[in-house]
Short mmCIF file of C-alpha atoms and ligand atoms in Angstrom, two decimals:
data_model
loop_
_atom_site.label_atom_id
_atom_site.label_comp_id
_atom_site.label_asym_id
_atom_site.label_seq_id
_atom_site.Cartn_x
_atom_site.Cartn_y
_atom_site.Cartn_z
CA UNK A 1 129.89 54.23 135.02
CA UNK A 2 130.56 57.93 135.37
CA UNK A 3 129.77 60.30 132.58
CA UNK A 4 132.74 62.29 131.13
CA UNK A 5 132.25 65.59 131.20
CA UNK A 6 133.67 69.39 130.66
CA UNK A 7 133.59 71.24 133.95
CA UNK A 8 132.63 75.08 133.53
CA UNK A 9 132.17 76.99 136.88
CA UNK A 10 131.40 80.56 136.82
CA UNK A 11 129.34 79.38 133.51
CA UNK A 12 126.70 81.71 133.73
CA UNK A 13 129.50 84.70 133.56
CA UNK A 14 130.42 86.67 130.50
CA UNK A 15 133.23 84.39 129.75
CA UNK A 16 131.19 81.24 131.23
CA UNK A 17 128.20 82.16 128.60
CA UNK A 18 130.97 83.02 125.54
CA UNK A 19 132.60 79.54 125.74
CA UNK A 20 129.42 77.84 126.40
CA UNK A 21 128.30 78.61 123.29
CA UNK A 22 131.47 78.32 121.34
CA UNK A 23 131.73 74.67 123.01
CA UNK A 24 127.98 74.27 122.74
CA UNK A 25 127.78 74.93 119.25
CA UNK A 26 130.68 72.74 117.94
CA UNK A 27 129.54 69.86 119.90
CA UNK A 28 132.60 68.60 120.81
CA UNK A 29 132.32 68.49 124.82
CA UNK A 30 129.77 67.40 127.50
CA UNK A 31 128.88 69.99 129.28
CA UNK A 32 128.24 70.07 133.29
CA UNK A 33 128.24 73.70 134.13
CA UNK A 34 128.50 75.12 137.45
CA UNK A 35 127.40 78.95 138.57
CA UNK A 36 125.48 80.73 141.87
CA UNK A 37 123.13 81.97 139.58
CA UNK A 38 120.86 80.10 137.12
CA UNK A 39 122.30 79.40 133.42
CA UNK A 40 120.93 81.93 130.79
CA UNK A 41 118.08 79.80 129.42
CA UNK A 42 119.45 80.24 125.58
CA UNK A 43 122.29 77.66 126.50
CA UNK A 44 120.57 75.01 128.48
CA UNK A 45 120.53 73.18 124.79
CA UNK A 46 124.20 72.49 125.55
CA UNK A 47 124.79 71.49 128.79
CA UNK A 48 124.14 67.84 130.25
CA UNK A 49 123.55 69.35 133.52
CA UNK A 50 123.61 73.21 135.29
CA UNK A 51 124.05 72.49 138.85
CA UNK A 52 123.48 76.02 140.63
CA UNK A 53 125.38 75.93 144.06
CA UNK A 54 128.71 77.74 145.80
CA UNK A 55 132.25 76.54 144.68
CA UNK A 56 133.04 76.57 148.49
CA UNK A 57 130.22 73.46 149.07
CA UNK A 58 132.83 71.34 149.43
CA UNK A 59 130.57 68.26 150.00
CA UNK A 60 128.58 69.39 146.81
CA UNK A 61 131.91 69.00 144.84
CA UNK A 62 132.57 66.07 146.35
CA UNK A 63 128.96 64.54 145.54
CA UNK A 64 129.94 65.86 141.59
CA UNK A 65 132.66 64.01 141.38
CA UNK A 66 131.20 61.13 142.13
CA UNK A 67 128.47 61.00 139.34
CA UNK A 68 131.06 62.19 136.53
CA UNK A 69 134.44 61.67 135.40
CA UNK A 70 135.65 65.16 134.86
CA UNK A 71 138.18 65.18 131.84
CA UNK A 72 138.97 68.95 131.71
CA UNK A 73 137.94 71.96 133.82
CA UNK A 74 137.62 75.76 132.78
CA UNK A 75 137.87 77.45 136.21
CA UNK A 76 136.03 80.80 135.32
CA UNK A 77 134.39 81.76 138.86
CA UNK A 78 135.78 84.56 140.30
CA UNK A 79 134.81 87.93 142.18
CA UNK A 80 136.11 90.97 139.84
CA UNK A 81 138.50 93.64 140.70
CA UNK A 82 136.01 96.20 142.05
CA UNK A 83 133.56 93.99 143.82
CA UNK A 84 136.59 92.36 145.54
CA UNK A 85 137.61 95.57 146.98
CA UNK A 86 134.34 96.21 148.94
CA UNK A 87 135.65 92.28 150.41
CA UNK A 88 139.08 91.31 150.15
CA UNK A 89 138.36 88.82 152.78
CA UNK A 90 135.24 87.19 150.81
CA UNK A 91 137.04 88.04 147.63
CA UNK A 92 140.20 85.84 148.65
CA UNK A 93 137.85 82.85 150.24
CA UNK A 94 136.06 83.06 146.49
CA UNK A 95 139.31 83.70 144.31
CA UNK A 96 141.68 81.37 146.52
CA UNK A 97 140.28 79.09 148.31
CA UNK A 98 137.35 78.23 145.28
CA UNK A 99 140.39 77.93 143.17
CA UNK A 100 142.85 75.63 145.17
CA UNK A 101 139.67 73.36 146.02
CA UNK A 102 139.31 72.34 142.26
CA UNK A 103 143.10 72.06 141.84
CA UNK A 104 143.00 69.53 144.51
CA UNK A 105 139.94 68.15 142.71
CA UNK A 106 141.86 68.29 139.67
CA UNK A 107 144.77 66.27 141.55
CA UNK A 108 142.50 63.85 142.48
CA UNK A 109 140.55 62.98 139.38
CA UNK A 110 143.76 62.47 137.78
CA UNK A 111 145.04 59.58 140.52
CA UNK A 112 142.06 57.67 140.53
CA UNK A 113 141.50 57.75 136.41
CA UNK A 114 145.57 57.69 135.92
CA UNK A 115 145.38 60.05 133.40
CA UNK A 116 145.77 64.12 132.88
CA UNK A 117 143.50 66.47 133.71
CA UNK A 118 143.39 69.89 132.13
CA UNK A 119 142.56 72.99 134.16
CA UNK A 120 142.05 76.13 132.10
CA UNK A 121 142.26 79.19 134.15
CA UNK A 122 141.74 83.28 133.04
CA UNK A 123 144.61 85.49 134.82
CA UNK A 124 144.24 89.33 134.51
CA UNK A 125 146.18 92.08 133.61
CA UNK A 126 145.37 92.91 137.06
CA UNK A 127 148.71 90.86 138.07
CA UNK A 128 150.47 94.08 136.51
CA UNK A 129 151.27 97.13 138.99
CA UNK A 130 153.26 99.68 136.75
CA UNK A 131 154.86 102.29 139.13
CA UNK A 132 153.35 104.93 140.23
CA UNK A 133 156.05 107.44 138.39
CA UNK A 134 154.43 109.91 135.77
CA UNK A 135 154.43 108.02 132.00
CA UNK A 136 155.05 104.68 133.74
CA UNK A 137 152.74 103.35 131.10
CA UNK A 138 154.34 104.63 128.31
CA UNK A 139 157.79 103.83 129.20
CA UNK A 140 156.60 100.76 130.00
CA UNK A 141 154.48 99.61 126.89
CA UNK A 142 154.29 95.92 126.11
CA UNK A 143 154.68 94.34 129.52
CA UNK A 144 155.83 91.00 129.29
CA UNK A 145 154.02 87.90 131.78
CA UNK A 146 157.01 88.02 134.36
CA UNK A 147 157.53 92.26 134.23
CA UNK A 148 155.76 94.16 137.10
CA UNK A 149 153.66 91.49 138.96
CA UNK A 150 153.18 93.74 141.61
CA UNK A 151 149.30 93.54 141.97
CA UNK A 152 147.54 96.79 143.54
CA UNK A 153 143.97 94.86 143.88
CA UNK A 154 143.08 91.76 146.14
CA UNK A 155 141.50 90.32 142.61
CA UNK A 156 145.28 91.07 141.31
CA UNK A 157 146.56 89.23 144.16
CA UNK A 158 144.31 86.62 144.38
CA UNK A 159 144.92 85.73 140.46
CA UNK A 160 148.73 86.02 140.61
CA UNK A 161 149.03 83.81 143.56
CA UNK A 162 146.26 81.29 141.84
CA UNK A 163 148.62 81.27 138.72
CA UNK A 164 151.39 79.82 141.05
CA UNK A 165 149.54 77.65 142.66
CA UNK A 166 148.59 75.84 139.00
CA UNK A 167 151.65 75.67 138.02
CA UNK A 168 153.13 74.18 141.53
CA UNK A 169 149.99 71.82 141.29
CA UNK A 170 150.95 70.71 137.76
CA UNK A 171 154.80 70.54 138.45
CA UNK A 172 155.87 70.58 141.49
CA UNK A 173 152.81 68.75 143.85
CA UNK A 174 155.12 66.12 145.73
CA UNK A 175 152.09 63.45 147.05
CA UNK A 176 154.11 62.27 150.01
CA UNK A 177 151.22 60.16 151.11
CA UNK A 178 150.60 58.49 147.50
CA UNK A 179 152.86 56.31 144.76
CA UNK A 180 149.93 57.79 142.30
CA UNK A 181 151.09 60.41 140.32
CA UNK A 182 149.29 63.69 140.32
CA UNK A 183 148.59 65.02 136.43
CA UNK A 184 147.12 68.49 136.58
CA UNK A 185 147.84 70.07 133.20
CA UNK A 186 147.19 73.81 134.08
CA UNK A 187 146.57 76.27 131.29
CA UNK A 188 146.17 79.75 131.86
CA UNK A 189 145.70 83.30 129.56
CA UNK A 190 145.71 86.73 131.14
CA UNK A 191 142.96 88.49 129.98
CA UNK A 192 142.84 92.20 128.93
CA UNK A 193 139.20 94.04 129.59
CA UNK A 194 137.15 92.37 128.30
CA UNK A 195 133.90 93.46 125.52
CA UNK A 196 130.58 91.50 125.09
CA UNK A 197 128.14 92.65 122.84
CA UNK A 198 125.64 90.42 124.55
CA UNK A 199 126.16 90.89 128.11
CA UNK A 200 127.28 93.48 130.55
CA UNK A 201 129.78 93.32 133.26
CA UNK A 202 129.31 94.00 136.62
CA UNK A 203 132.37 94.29 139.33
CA UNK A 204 135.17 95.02 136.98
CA UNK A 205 137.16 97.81 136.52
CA UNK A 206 137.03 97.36 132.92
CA UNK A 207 133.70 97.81 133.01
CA UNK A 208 133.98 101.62 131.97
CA UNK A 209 134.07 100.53 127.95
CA UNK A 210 131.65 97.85 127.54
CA UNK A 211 128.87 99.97 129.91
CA UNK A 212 129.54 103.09 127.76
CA UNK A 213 128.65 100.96 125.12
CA UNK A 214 125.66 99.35 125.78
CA UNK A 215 124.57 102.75 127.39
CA UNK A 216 125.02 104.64 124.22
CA UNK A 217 123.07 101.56 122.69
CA UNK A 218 120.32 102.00 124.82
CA UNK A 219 119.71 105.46 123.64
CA UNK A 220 121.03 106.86 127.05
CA UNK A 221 123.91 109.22 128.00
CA UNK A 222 127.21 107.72 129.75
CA UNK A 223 129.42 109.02 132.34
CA UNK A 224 132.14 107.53 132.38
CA UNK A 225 134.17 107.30 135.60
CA UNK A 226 137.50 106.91 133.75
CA UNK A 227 139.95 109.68 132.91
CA UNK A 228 139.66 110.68 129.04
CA UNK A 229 143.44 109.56 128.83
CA UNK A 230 142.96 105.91 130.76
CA UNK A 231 144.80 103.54 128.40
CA UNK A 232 144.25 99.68 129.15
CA UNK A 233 144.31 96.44 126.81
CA UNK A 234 141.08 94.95 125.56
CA UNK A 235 139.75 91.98 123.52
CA UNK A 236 136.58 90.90 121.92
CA UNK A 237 134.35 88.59 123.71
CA UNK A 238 134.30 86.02 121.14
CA UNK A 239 138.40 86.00 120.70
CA UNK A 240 138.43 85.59 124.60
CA UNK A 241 136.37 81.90 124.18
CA UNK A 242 138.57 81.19 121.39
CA UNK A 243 142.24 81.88 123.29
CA UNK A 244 140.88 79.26 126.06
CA UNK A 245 139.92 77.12 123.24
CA UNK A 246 143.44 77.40 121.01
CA UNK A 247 144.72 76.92 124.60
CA UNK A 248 143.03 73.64 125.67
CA UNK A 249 143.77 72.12 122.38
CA UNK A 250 147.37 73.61 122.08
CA UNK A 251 150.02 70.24 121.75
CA UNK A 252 152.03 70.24 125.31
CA UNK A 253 155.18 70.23 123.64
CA UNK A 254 154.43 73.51 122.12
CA UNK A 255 154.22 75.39 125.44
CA UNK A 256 156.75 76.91 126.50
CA UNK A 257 155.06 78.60 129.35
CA UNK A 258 151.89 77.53 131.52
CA UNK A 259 150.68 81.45 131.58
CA UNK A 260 150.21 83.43 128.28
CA UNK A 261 149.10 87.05 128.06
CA UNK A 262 146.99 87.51 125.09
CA UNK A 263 145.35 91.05 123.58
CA UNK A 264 143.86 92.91 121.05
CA UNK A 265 143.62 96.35 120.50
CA UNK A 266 144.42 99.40 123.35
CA UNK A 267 142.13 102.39 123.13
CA UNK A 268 142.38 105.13 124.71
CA UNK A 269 138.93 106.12 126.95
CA UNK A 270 138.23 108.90 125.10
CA UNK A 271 138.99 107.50 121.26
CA UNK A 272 136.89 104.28 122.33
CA UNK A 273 134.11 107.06 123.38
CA UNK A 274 134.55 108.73 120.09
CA UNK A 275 133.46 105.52 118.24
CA UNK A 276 130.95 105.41 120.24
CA UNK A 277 129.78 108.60 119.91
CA UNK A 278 130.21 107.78 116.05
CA UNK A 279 127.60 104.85 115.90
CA UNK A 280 125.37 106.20 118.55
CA UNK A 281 125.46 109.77 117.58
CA UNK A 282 122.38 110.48 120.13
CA UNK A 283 124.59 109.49 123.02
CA UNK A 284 126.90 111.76 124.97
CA UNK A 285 129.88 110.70 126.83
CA UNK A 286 131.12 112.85 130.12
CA UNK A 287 134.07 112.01 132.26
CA UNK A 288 134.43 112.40 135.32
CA UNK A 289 137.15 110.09 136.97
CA UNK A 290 136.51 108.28 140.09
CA UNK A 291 139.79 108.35 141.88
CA UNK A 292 139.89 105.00 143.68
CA UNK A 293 138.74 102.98 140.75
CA UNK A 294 141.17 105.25 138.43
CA UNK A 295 143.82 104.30 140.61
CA UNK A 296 143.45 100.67 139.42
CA UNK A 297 143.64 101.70 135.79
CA UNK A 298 146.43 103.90 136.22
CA UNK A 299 148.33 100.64 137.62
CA UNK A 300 147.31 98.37 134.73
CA UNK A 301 149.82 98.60 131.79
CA UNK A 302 148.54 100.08 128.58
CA UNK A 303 149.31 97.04 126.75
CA UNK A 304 151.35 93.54 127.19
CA UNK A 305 153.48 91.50 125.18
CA UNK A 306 151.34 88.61 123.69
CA UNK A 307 154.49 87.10 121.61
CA UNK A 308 154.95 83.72 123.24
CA UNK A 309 151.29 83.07 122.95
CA UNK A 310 150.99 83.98 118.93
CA UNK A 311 154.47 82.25 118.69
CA UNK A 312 153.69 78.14 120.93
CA UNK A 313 149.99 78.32 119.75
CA UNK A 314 149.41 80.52 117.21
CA UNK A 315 147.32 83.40 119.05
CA UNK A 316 145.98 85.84 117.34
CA UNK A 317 142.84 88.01 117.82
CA UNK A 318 140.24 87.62 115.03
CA UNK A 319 138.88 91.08 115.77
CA UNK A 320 141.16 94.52 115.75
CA UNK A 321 139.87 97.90 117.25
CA UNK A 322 137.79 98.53 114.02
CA UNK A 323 136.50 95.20 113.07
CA UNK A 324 135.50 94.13 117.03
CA UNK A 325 132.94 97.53 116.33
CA UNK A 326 132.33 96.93 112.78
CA UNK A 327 131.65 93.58 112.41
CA UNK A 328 130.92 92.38 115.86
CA UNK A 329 129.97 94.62 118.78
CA UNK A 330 128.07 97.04 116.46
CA UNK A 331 125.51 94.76 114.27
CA UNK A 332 125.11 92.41 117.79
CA UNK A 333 124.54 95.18 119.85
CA UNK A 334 121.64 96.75 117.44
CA UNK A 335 120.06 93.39 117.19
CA UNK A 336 120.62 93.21 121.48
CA UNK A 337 118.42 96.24 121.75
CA UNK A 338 116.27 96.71 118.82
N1 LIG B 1 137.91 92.81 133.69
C1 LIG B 1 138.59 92.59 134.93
C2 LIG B 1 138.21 93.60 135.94
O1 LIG B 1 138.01 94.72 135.56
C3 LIG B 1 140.07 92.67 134.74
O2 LIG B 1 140.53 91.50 134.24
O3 LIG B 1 138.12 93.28 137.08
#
């Protein structure tokens, strides 16, 4: 008999190693995790099986499938918005293709065990293209999950089409050639920027907050490559495991939506750099703006309209500007480089 298991790709990301451990600790899934790098020893102690290989192997999926029943997938492997710049091409084989493999996958699994399968999925708020008009972001604050999806980056494109493409798979898929049913039960948040106290980003355009961070933590200077005035949404690390979560385990009926925006707090560059200047006093922060990758920013909204999501599920971030430094990022960070 297969074993039932919790698919994770992209598991040995930030997001992949946050909800590992979050899953991990409260023992309530079997684990088979799936990354092109090696899993972070630490979590090893909760997964059945790391199987290190590309999501593109098609006949490596195929061989997965047959040793496990997979109940529920959280679809986290993906090439960020600056890395998929430099490739748009390898970006949408890795972003699109990786994606509408598992949904088929997904489609699958659910004929042959004739039951759902969920498919959790992070979206960005690099779906959002505000216009390119002076105070776009202002006049626009609070964009909603259907305003401006007008995506300036492949990654943005590539993640707005891949939200479509769950939702057609879980409501519209017509299988001409089969009486079976398909069940795909797609899920998806749009995540703001996202900060880790216990790992750094690479290939986001994000990236400009958590690296000043662990920069100033490290005793070293940072300059940052975003203008002093660059707002964008953020969240927590730990909240971002526990949106999938609330997700997953939301009832159906309460969803009024298949995509959710959720946030937290939206600092400006140079106020987040003055708290950081604040707990690393050693550490000086220097802008100097990088115009392709402040492009990007300027297109992301300043912040977006997480309503539905705190209204169907009950969102709501456990960590505000001040407490994600105070009583997260700060005291992990210390211990992180002590
Ligand atoms: N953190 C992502 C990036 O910067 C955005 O969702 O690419």
């Amino acid at each position: 008999m297969r074993k039932k298991v919790v698919l994770i790709t992209g598991a040995s990301g930030e997001v992949g190693q946050a909800l590992i451990e979050a899953i991990g600790q409260s023992g309530s899934a079997e684990l088979l995790t799936f990354d092109l790098n090696p899993l972070p020893e630490q979590l090893r102690q909760y997964v059945v099986r790391h199987v290190q290989g590309d999501l593109l192997d098609t006949i490596l999926l195929g061989r997965l499938v047959t040793e496990y029943e997979i109940d529920t997938i959280y679809h986290l492997a993906a090439m960020l918005s600056k890395s998929s710049e430099f490739r748009p091409d390898v970006a949408h084989q890795v972003n699109v293709s990786g994606t509408l493999g598992l949904l088929r996958l997904a489609s699958e699994q659910s004929q042959w065990r004739e039951s759902s399968i969920q498919f959790l999925f992070p979206s960005s708020i690099a779906v959002y293209g505000m216009p390119e008009i002076a105070q776009s972001k202002s006049l626009y604050n609070k964009v909603r999950e259907w305003e401006w999806n007008q995506p300036r980056t492949m990654y943005g494109c590539n993640k707005l089409y891949c939200e479509n493409l769950g939702v057609y798979y879980s409501q519209y898929l017509r299988q001409m050639a089969s009486s079976q049913p398909v069940m795909v039960d797609f899920r998806c948040v749009r995540f703001p920027g996202l900060i880790s106290a216990v790992t750094v980003p690479t290939g986001g355009t994000s990236d400009f907050a958590p690296e000043m961070l662990h920069a100033a933590a490290q005793g070293q200077n940072y300059l940052c490559w975003a203008r002093e005035d660059t707002r964008i949404p953020f969240m927590a690390m730990p909240d971002a495991a526990r949106a999938m979560l609330q997700l997953a385990h939301a009832p159906k009926a309460a969803l009024s939506r298949r995509v959710y925006n959720v946030t937290s707090f939206s600092p400006g560059a140079q106020e987040f750099a003055n708290l950081v200047q604040e707990a690393f006093p050693n550490c000086h922060v220097t802008f100097q703006p990088d115009n392709k990758r402040q492009a990007i920013l300027d297109s992301w909204p300043a912040d977006v309209d997480d309503s539905a999501a705190r209204t169907d599920w009950g969102w709501m971030p456990e960590y505000n500007l001040f407490d994600a430094f105070q009583s997260y990022l700060l005291p992990a960070i210390k211990a992180r480089y002590r």
